[in-house]
Tab-separated table of N, CA and C in Angstrom:
chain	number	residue	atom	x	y	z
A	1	UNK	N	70.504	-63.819	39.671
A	1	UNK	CA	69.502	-63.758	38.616
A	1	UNK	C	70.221	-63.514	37.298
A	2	UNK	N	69.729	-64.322	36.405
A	2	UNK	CA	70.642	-64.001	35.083
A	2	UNK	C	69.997	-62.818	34.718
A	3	UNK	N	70.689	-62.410	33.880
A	3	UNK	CA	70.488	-60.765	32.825
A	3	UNK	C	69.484	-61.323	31.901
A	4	UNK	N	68.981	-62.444	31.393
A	4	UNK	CA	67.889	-62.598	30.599
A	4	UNK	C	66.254	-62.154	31.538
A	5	UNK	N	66.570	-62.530	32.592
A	5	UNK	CA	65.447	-62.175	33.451
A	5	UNK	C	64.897	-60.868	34.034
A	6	UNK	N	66.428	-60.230	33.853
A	6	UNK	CA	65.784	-58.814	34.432
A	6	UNK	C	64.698	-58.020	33.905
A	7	UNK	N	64.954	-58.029	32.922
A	7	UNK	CA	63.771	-57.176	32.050
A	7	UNK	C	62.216	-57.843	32.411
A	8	UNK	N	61.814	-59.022	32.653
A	8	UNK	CA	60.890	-59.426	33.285
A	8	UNK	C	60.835	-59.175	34.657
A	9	UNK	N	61.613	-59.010	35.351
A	9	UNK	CA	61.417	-58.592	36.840
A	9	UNK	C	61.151	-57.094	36.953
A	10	UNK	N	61.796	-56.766	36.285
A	10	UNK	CA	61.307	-55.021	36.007
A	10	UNK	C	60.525	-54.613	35.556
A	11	UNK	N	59.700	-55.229	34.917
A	11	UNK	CA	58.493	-55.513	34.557
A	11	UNK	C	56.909	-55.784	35.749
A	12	UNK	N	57.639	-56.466	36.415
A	12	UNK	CA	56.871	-57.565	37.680
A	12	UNK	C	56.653	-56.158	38.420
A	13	UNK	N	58.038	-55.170	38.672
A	13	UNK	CA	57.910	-54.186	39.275
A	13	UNK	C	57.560	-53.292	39.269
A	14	UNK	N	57.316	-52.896	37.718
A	14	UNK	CA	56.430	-51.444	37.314
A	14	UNK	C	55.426	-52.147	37.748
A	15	UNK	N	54.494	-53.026	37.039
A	15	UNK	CA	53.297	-52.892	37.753
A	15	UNK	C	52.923	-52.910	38.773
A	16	UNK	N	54.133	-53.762	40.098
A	16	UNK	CA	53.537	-53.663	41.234
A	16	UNK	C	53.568	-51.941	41.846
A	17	UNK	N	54.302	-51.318	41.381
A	17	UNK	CA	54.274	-49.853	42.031
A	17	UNK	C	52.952	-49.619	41.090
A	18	UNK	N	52.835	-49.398	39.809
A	18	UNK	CA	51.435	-49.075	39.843
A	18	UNK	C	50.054	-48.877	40.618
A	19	UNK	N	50.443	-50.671	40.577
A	19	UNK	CA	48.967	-50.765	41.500
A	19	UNK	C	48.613	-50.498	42.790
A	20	UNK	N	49.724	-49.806	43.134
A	20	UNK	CA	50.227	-49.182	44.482
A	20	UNK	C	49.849	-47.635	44.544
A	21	UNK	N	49.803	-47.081	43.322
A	21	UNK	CA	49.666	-45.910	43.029
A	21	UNK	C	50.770	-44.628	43.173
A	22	UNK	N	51.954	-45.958	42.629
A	22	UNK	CA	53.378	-44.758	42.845
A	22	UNK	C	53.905	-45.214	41.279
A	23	UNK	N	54.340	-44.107	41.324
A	23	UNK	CA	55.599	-43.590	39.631
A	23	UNK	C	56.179	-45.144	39.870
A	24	UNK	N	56.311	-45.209	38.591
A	24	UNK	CA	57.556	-45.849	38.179
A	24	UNK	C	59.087	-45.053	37.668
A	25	UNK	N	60.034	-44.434	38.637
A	25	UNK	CA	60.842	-43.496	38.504
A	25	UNK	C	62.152	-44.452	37.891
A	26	UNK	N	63.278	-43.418	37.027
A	26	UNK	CA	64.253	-44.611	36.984
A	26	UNK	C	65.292	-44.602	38.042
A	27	UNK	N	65.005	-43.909	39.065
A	27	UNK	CA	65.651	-43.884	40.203
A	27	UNK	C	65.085	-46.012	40.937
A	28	UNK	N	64.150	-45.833	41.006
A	28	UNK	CA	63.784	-47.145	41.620
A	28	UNK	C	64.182	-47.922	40.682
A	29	UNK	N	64.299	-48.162	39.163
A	29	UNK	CA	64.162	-49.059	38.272
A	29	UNK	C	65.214	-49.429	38.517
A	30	UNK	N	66.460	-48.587	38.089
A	30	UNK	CA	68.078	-48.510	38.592
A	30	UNK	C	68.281	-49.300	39.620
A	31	UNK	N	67.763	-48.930	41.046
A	31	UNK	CA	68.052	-49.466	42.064
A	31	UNK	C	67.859	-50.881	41.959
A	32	UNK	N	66.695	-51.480	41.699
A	32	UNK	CA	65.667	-52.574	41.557
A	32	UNK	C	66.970	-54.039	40.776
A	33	UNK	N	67.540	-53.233	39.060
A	33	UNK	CA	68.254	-53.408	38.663
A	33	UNK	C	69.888	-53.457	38.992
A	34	UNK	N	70.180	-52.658	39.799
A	34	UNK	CA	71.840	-53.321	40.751
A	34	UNK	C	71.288	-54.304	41.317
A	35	UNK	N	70.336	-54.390	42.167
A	35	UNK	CA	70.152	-55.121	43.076
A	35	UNK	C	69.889	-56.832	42.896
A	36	UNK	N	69.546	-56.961	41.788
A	36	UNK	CA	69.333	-58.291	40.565
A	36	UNK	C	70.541	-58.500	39.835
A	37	UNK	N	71.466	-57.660	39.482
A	37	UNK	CA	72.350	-57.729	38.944
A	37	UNK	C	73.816	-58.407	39.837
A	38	UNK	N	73.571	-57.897	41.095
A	38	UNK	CA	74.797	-57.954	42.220
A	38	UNK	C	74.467	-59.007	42.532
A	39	UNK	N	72.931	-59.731	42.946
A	39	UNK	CA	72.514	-60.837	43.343
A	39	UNK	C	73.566	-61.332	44.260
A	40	UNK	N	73.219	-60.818	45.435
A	40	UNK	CA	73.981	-61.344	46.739
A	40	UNK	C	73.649	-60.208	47.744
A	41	UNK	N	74.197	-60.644	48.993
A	41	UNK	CA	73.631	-59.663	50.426
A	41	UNK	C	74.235	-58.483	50.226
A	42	UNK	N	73.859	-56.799	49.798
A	42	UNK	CA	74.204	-55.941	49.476
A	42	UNK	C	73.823	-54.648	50.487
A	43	UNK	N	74.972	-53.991	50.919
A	43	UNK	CA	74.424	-52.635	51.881
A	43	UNK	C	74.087	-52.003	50.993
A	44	UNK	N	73.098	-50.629	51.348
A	44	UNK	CA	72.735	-49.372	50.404
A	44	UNK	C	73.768	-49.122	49.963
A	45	UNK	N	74.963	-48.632	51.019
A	45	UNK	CA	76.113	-47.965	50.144
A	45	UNK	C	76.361	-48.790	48.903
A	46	UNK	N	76.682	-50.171	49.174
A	46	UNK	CA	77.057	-51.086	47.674
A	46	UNK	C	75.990	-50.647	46.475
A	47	UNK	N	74.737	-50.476	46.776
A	47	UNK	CA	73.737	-50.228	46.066
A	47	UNK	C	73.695	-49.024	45.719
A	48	UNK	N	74.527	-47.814	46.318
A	48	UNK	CA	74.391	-46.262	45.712
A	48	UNK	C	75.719	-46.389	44.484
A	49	UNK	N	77.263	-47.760	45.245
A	49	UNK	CA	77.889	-47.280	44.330
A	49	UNK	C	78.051	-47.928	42.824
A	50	UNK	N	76.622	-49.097	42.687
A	50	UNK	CA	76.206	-49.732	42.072
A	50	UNK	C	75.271	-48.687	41.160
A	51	UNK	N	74.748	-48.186	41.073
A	51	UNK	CA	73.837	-46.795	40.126
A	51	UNK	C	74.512	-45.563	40.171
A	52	UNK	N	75.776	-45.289	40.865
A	52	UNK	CA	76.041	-44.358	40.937
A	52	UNK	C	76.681	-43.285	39.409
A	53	UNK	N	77.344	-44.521	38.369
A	53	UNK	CA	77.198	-44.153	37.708
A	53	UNK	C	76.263	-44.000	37.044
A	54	UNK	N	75.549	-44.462	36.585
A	54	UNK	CA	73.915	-44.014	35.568
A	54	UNK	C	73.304	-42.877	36.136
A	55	UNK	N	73.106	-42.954	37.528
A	55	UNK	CA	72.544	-41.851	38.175
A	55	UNK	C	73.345	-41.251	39.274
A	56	UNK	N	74.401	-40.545	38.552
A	56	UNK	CA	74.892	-39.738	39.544
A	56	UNK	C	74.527	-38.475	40.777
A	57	UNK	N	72.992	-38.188	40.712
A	57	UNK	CA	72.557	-37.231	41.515
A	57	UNK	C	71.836	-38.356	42.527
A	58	UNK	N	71.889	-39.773	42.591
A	58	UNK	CA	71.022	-40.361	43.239
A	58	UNK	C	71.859	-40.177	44.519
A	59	UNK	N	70.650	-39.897	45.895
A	59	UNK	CA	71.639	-39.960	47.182
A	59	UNK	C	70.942	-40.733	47.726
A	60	UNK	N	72.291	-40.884	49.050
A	60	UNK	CA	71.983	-42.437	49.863
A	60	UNK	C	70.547	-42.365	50.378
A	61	UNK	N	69.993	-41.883	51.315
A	61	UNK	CA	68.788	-41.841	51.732
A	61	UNK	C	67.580	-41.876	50.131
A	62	UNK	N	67.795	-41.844	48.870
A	62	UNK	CA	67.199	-41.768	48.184
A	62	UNK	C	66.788	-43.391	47.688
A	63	UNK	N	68.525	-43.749	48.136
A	63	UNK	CA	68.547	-45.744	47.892
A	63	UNK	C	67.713	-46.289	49.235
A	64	UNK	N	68.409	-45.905	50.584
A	64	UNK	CA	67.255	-46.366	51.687
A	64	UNK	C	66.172	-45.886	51.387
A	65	UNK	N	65.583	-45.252	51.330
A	65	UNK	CA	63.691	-45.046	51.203
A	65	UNK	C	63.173	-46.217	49.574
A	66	UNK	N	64.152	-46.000	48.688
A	66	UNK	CA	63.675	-47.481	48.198
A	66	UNK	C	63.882	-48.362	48.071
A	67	UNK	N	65.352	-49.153	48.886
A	67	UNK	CA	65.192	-50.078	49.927
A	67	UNK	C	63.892	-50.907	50.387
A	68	UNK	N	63.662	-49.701	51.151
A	68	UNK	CA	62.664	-49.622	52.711
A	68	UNK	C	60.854	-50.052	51.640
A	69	UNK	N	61.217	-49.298	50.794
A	69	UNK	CA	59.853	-49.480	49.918
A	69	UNK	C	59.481	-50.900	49.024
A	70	UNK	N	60.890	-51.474	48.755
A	70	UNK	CA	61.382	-52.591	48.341
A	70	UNK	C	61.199	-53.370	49.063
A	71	UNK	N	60.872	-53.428	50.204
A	71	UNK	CA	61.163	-54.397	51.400
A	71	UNK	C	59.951	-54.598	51.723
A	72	UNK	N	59.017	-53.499	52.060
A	72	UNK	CA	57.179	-53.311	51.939
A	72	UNK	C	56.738	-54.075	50.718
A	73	UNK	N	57.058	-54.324	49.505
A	73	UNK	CA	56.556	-54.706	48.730
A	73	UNK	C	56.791	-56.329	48.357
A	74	UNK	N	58.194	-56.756	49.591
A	74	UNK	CA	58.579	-57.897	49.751
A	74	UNK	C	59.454	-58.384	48.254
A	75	UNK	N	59.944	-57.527	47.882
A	75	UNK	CA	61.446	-57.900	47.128
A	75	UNK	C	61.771	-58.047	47.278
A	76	UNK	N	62.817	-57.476	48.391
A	76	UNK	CA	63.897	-57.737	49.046
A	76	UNK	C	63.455	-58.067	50.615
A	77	UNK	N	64.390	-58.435	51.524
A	77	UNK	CA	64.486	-59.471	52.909
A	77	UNK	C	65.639	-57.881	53.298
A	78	UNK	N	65.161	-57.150	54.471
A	78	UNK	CA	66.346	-56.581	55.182
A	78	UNK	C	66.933	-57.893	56.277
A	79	UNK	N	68.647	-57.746	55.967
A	79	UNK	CA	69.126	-58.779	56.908
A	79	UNK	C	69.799	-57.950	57.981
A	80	UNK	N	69.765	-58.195	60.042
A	80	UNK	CA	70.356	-58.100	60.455
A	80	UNK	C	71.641	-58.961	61.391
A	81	UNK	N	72.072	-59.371	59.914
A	81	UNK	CA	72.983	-60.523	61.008
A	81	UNK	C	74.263	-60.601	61.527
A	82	UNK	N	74.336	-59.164	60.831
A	82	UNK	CA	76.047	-59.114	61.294
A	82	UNK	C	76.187	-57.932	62.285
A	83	UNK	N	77.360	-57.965	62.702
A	83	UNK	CA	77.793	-56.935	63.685
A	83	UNK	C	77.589	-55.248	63.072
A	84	UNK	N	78.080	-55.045	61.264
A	84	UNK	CA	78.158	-54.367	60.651
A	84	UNK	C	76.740	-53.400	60.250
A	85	UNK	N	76.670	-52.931	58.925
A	85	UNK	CA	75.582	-52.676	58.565
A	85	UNK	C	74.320	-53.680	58.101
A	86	UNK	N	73.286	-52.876	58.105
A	86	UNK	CA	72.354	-53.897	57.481
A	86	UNK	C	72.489	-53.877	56.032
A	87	UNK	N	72.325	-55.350	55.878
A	87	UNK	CA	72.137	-55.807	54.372
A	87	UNK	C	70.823	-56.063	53.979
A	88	UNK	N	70.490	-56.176	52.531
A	88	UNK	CA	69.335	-56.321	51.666
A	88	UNK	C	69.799	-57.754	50.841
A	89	UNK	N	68.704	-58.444	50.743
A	89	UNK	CA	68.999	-59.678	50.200
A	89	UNK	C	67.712	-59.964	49.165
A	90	UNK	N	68.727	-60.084	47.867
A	90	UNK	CA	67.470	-59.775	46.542
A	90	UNK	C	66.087	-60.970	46.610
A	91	UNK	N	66.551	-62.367	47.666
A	91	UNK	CA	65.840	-63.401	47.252
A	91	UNK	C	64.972	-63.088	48.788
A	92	UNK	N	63.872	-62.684	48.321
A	92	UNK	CA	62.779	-62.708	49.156
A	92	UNK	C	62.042	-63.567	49.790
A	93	UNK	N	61.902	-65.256	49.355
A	93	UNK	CA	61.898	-66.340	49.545
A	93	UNK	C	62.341	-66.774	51.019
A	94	UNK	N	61.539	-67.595	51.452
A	94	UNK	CA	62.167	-68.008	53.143
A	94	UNK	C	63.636	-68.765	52.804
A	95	UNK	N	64.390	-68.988	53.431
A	95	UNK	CA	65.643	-69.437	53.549
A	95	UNK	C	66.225	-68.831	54.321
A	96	UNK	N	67.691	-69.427	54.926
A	96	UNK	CA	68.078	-69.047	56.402
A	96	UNK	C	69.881	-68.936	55.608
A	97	UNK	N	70.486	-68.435	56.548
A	97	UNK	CA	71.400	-68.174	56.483
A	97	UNK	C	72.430	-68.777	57.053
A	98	UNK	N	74.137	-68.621	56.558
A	98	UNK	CA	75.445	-69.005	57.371
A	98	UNK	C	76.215	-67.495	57.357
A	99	UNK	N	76.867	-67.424	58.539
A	99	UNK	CA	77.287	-66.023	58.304
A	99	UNK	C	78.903	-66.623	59.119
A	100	UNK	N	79.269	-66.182	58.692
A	100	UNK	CA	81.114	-66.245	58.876
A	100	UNK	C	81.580	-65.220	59.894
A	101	UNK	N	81.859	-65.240	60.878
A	101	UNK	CA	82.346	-64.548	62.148
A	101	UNK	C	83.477	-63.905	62.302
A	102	UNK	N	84.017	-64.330	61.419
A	102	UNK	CA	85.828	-63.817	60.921
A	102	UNK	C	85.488	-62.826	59.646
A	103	UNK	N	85.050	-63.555	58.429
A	103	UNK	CA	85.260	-62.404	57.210
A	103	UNK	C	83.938	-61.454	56.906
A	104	UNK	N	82.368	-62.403	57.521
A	104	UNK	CA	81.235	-61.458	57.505
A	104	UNK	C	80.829	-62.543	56.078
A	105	UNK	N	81.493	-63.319	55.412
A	105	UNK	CA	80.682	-63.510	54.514
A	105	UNK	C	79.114	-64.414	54.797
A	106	UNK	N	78.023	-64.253	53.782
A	106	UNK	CA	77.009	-64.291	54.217
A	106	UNK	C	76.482	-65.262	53.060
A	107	UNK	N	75.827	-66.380	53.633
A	107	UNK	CA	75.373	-67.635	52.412
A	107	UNK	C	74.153	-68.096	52.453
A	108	UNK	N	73.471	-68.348	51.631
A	108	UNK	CA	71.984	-68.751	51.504
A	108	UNK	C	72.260	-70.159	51.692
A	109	UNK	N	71.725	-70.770	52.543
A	109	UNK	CA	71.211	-72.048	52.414
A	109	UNK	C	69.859	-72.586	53.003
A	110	UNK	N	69.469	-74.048	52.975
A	110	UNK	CA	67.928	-74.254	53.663
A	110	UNK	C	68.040	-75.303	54.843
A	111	UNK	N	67.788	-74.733	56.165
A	111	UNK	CA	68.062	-75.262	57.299
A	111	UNK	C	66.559	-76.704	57.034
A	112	UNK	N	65.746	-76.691	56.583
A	112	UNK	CA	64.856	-77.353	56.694
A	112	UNK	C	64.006	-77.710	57.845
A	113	UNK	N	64.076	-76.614	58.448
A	113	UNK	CA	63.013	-76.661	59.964
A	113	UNK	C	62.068	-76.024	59.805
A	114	UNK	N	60.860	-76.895	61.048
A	114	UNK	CA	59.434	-76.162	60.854
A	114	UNK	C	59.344	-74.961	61.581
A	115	UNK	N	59.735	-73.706	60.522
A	115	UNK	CA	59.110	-72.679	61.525
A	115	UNK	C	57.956	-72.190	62.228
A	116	UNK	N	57.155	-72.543	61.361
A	116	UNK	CA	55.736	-72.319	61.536
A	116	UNK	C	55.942	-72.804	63.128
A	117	UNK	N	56.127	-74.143	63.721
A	117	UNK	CA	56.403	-74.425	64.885
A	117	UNK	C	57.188	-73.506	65.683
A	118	UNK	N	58.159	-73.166	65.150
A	118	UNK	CA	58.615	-72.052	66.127
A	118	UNK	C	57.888	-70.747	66.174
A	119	UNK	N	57.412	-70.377	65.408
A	119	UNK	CA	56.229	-69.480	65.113
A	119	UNK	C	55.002	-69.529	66.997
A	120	UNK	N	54.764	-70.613	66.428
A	120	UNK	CA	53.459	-70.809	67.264
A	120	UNK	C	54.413	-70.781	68.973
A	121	UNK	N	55.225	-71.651	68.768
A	121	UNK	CA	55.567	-71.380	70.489
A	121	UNK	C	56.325	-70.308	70.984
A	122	UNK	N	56.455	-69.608	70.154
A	122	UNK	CA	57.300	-67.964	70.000
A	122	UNK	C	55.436	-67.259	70.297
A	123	UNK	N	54.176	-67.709	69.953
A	123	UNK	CA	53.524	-67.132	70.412
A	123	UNK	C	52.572	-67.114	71.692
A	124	UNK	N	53.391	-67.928	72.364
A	124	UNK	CA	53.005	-68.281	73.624
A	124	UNK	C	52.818	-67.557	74.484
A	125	UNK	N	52.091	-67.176	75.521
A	125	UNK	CA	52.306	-66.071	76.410
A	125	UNK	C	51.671	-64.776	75.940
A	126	UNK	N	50.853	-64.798	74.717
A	126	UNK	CA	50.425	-63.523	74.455
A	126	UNK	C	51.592	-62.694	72.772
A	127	UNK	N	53.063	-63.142	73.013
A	127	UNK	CA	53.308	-62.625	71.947
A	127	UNK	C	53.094	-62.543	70.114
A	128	UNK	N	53.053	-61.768	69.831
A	128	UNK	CA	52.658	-61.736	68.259
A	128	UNK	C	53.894	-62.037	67.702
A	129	UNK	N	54.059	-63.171	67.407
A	129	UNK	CA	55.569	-63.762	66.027
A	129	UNK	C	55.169	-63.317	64.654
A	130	UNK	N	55.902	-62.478	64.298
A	130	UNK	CA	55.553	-62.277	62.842
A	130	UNK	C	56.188	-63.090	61.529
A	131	UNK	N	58.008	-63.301	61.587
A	131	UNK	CA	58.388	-64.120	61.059
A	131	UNK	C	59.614	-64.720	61.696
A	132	UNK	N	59.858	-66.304	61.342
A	132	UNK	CA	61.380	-66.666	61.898
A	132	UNK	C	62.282	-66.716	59.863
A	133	UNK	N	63.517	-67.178	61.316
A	133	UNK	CA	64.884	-67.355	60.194
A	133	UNK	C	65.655	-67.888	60.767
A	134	UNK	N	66.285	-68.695	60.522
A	134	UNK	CA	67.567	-69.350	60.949
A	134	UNK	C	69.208	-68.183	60.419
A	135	UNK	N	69.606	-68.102	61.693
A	135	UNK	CA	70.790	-67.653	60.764
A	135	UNK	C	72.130	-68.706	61.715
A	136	UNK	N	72.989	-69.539	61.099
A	136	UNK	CA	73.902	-70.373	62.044
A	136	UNK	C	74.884	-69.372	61.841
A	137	UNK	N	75.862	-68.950	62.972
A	137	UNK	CA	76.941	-68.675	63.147
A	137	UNK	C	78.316	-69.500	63.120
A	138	UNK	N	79.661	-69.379	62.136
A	138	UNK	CA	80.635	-70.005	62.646
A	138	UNK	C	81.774	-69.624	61.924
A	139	UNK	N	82.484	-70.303	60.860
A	139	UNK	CA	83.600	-70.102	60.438
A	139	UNK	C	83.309	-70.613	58.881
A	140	UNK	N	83.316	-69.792	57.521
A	140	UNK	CA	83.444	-70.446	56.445
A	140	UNK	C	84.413	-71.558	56.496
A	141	UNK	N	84.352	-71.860	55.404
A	141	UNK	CA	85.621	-73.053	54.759
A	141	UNK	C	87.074	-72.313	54.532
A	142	UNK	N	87.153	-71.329	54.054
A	142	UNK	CA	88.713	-70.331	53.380
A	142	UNK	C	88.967	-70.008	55.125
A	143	UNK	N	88.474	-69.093	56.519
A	143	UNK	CA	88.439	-68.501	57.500
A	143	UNK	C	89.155	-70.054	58.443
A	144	UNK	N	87.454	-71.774	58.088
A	144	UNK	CA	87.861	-72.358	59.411
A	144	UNK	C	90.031	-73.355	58.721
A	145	UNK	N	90.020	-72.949	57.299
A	145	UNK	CA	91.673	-73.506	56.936
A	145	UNK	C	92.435	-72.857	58.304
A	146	UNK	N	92.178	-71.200	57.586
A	146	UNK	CA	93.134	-70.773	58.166
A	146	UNK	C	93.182	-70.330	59.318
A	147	UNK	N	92.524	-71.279	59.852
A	147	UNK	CA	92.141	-71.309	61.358
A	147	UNK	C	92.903	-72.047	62.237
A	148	UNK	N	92.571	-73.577	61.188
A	148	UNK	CA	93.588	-74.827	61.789
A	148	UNK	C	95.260	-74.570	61.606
C-alpha cells in the first residue's frame, strides 16, 4: 500500500471500530499502520518490532489481541502455511498463495479456481465449509537455482 493511502485506511478504521463501539486507541492505529506500511506476510513479533519504537510500552499479546481483532473485522487474513509461526497478511481479499519450502518465502498470487465449488463439496456429508484457499507448495526461483 503506498503511504498516500494510509491516512485513508486509517480512517476506514476509526470508523469501523466506532461503529463497533470500541476506542480508537493509538496502540491499534500504530499497529493498523506497520501493518500497511510492511505490506507483506508479517508475524506479531515483526509487528511489535515494527511500533516498537513509537510505542515502546506496547506488548506482544497487546499486538495479538489486535491482530485477532483485526482479523474479526476482516483486515487482515491470519495465514497458517508454514511450518513456523503464524502470519498476518494485510490484503484481506481472496487470493491464494506460493510458499517456498526451503526459505519460507510467501507470495500472493491468483490460482483462478472455483472455490465456491470446492466449498459446496467440502460440504458434503453434513460439514459446514466456511472458507477455501489455495496455498501451492514448492521451491521459489533464487531456492529452485540453487537447487539445480
Amino acid at each position: 500500500m503506498t503511504t498516500a493511502t494510509i491516512p485513508a485506511a486509517e480512517q476506514e478504521l476509526s470508523g469501523a471500530l466506532r461503529e463497533r463501539g470500541l476506542r480508537v486507541t493509538p496502540q491499534r492505529l500504530f499497529i493498523y499502520r506497520a501493518l500497511l506500511r510492511l505490506d507483506r506476510h508479517v508475524s506479531a513479533e515483526e509487528v511489535l518490532a515494527a511500533v516498537g519504537e513509537s510505542l515502546p510500552n506496547v506488548s506482544l499479546p497487546t499486538v495479538y489481541a489486535t491482530l485477532e481483532l483485526f482479523e474479526e473485522m476482516g483486515l487482515v487474513r491470519r495465514l497458517g502455511v508454514t511450518q513456523g509461526a503464524v502470519l498476518y497478511d494485510p490484503r484481506p481479499d481472496q487470493h491464494d498463495h506460493r510458499v517456498c519450502d526451503r526459505c519460507g518465502a510467501i507470495e500472493d498470487f491468483e490460482a483462478d479456481l472455483d472455490l465456491a465449488a470446492a466449498l459446496r463439496r467440502a460440504g458434503r456429508g453434513g460439514f459446514h465449509a466456511g472458507r477455501a484457499e489455495v496455498v501451492v507448495h514448492g521451491l521459489c526461483p533464487r531456492c529452485a537455482a540453487l537447487a539445480a
